[in-house]
Short mmCIF file of C-alpha atoms in Angstrom, two decimals:
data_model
loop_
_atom_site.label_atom_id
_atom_site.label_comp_id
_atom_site.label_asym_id
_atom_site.label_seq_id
_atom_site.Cartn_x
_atom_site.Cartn_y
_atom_site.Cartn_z
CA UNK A 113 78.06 104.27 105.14
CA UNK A 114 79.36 101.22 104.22
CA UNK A 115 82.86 100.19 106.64
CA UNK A 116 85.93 99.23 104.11
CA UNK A 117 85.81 95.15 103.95
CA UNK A 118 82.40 94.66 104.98
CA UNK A 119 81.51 93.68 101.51
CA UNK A 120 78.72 96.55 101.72
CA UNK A 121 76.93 95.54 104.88
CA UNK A 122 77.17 99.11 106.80
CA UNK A 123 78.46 98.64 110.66
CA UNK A 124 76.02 99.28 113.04
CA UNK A 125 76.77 101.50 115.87
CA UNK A 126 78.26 99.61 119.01
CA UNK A 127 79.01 96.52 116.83
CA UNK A 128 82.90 95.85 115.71
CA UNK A 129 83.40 94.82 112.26
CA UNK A 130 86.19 92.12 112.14
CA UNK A 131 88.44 92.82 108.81
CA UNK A 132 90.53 89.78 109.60
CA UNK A 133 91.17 87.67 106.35
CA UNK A 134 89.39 85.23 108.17
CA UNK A 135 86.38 87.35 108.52
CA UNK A 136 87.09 87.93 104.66
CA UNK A 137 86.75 84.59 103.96
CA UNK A 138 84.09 83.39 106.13
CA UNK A 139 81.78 86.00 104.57
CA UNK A 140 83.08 84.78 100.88
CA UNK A 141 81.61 81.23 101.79
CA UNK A 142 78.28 82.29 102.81
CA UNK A 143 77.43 82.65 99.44
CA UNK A 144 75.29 85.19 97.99
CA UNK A 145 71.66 84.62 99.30
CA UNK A 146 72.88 84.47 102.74
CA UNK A 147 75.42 87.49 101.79
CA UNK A 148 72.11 89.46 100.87
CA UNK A 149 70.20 87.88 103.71
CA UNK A 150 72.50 89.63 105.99
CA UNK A 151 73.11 92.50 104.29
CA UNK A 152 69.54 93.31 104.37
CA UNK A 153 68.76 92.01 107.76
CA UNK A 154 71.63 94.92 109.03
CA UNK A 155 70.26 97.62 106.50
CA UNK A 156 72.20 97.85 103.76
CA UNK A 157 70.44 96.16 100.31
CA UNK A 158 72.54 93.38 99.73
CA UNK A 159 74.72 93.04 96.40
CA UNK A 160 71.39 91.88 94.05
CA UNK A 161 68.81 94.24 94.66
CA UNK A 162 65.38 93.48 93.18
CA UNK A 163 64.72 95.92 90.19
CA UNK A 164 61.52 98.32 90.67
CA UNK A 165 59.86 98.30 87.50
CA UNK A 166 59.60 101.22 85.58
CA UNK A 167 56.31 101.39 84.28
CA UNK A 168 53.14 100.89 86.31
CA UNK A 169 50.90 97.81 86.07
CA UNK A 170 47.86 98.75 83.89
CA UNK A 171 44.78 98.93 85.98
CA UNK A 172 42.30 96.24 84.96
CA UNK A 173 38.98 98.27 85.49
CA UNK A 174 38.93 102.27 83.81
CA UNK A 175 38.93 104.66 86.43
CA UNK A 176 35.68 105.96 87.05
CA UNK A 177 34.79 109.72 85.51
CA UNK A 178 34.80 112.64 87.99
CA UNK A 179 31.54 112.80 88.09
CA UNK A 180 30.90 109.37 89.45
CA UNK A 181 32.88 110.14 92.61
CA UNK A 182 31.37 113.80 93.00
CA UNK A 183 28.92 112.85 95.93
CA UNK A 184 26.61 110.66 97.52
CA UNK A 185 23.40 110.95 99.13
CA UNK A 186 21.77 108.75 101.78
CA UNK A 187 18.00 109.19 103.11
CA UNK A 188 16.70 108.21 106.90
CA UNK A 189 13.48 108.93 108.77
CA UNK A 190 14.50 109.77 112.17
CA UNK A 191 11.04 110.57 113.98
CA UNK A 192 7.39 109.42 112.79
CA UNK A 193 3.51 110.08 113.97
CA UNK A 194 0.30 110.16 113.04
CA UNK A 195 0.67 112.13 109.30
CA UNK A 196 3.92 113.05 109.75
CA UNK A 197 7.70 112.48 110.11
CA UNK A 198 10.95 113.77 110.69
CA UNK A 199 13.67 112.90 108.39
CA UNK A 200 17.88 113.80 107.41
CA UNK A 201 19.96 113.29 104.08
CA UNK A 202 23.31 112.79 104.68
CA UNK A 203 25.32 113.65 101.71
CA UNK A 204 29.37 112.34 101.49
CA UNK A 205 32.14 113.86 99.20
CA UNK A 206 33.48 111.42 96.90
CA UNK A 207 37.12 111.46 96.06
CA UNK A 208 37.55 115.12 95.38
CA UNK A 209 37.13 118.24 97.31
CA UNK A 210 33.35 119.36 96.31
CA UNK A 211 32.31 123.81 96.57
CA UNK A 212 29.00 122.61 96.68
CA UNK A 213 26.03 120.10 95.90
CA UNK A 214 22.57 119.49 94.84
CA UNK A 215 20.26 116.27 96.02
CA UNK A 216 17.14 115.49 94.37
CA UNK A 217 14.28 112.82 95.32
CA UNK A 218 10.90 111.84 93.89
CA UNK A 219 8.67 110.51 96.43
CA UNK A 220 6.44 107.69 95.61
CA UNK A 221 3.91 107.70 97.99
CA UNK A 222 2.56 110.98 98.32
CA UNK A 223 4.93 112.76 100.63
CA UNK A 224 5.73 116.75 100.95
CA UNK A 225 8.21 118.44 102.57
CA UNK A 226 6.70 121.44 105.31
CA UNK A 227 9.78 122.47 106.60
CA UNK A 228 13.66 121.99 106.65
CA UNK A 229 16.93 122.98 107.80
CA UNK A 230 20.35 122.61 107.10
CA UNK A 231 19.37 123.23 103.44
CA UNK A 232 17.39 125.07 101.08
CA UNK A 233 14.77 122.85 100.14
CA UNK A 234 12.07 123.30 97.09
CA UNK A 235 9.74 121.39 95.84
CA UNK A 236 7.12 120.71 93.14
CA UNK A 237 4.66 118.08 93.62
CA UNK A 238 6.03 114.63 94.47
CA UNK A 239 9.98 115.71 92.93
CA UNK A 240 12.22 117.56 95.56
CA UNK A 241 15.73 119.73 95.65
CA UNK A 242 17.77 120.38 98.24
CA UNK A 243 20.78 122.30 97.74
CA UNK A 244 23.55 123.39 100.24
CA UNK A 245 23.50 126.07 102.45
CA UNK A 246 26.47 128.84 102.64
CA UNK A 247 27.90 127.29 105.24
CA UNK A 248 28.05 123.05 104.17
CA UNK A 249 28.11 123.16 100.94
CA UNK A 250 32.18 123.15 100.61
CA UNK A 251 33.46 119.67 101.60
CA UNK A 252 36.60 118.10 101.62
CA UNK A 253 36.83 114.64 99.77
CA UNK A 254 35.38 111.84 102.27
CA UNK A 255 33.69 114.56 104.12
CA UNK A 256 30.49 114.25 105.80
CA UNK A 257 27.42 116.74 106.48
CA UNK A 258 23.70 116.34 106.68
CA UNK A 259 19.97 118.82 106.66
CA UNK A 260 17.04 117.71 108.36
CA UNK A 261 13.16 118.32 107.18
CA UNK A 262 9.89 117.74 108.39
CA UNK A 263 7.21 115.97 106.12
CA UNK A 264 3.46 115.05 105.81
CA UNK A 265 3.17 111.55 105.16
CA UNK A 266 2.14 109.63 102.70
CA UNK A 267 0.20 106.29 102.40
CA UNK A 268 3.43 104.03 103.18
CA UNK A 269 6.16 106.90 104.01
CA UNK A 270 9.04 104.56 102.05
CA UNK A 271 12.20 105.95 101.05
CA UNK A 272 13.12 107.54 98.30
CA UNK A 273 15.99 106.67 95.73
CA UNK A 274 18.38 110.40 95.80
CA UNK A 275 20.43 111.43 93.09
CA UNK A 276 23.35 113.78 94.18
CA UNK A 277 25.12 116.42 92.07
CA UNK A 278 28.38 117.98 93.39
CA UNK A 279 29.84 121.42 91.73
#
């Protein structure tokens, strides 16, 4: 609270505000950038506080649609031998809370999928579908979690591009 004759500066504890006319006038020939320099090096907000504006800058780029921040998907061989391989998706919440999701993959090289956990897995042919489990499938926005899978190998055994699908 600001101390009568302090011009608005508020007293900080321990420290003695002098209400001399001297003190008056000293502080009167400071002049008002130095008045507000002090003011808001003690706490207060000085006698010319800077507006806030009232209305919120317009952002330059359109926000991008819900869908766009839904989930991602990334792909990573973790093990390899002779016709085979080990490999995980990680899939990432976006910006939202997700209750579930659905990646999708079409290998180019001749690839299948024998086995997997961590999700349920189908597949037709070279195109593939994994979709949550009961217990991953609900993740918070930013939130990580992953499935593994075994594979037979293809000719080359390079990744695939993912798509990812959050509900």
């Amino acid at each position: 609270m600001p101390v009568p004759g302090s011009h608005g500066v508020p007293a900080a504890v321990g420290v003695q505000v002098d209400r001399s006319p001297d003190a008056e006038g000293a502080a009167a020939e400071l002049g008002d950038d130095r008045r507000d320099f002090l003011a808001k090096t003690l706490g207060g907000t000085g006698p010319n506080p800077t507006p806030t504006p009232s209305v919120p800058p317009t952002p330059t780029t359109p926000p991008p649609s819900p869908g766009q921040l839904a989930c991602a998907a990334g792909y990573a061989v973790t093990g390899q031998w002779q016709d085979g391989f080990r490999g995980e998706v990680t899939v990432r919440a976006g910006s939202r809370t997700i209750s579930g999701w659905t990646v999708t993959w079409t290998y180019a090289d001749g690839q299948t999928i024998t086995q997997s956990w961590g999700a349920t897995v189908t597949g037709s042919g070279a195109n593939v579908t994994a979709a949550n489990a009961a217990w991953n499938g609900g993740l918070a926005a930013g939130a990580v979690t992953s499935f593994g899978f075994i594979g037979s190998a293809g000719a080359t055994n390079g990744s695939p591009t993912l798509s990812c699908q959050a509900r």
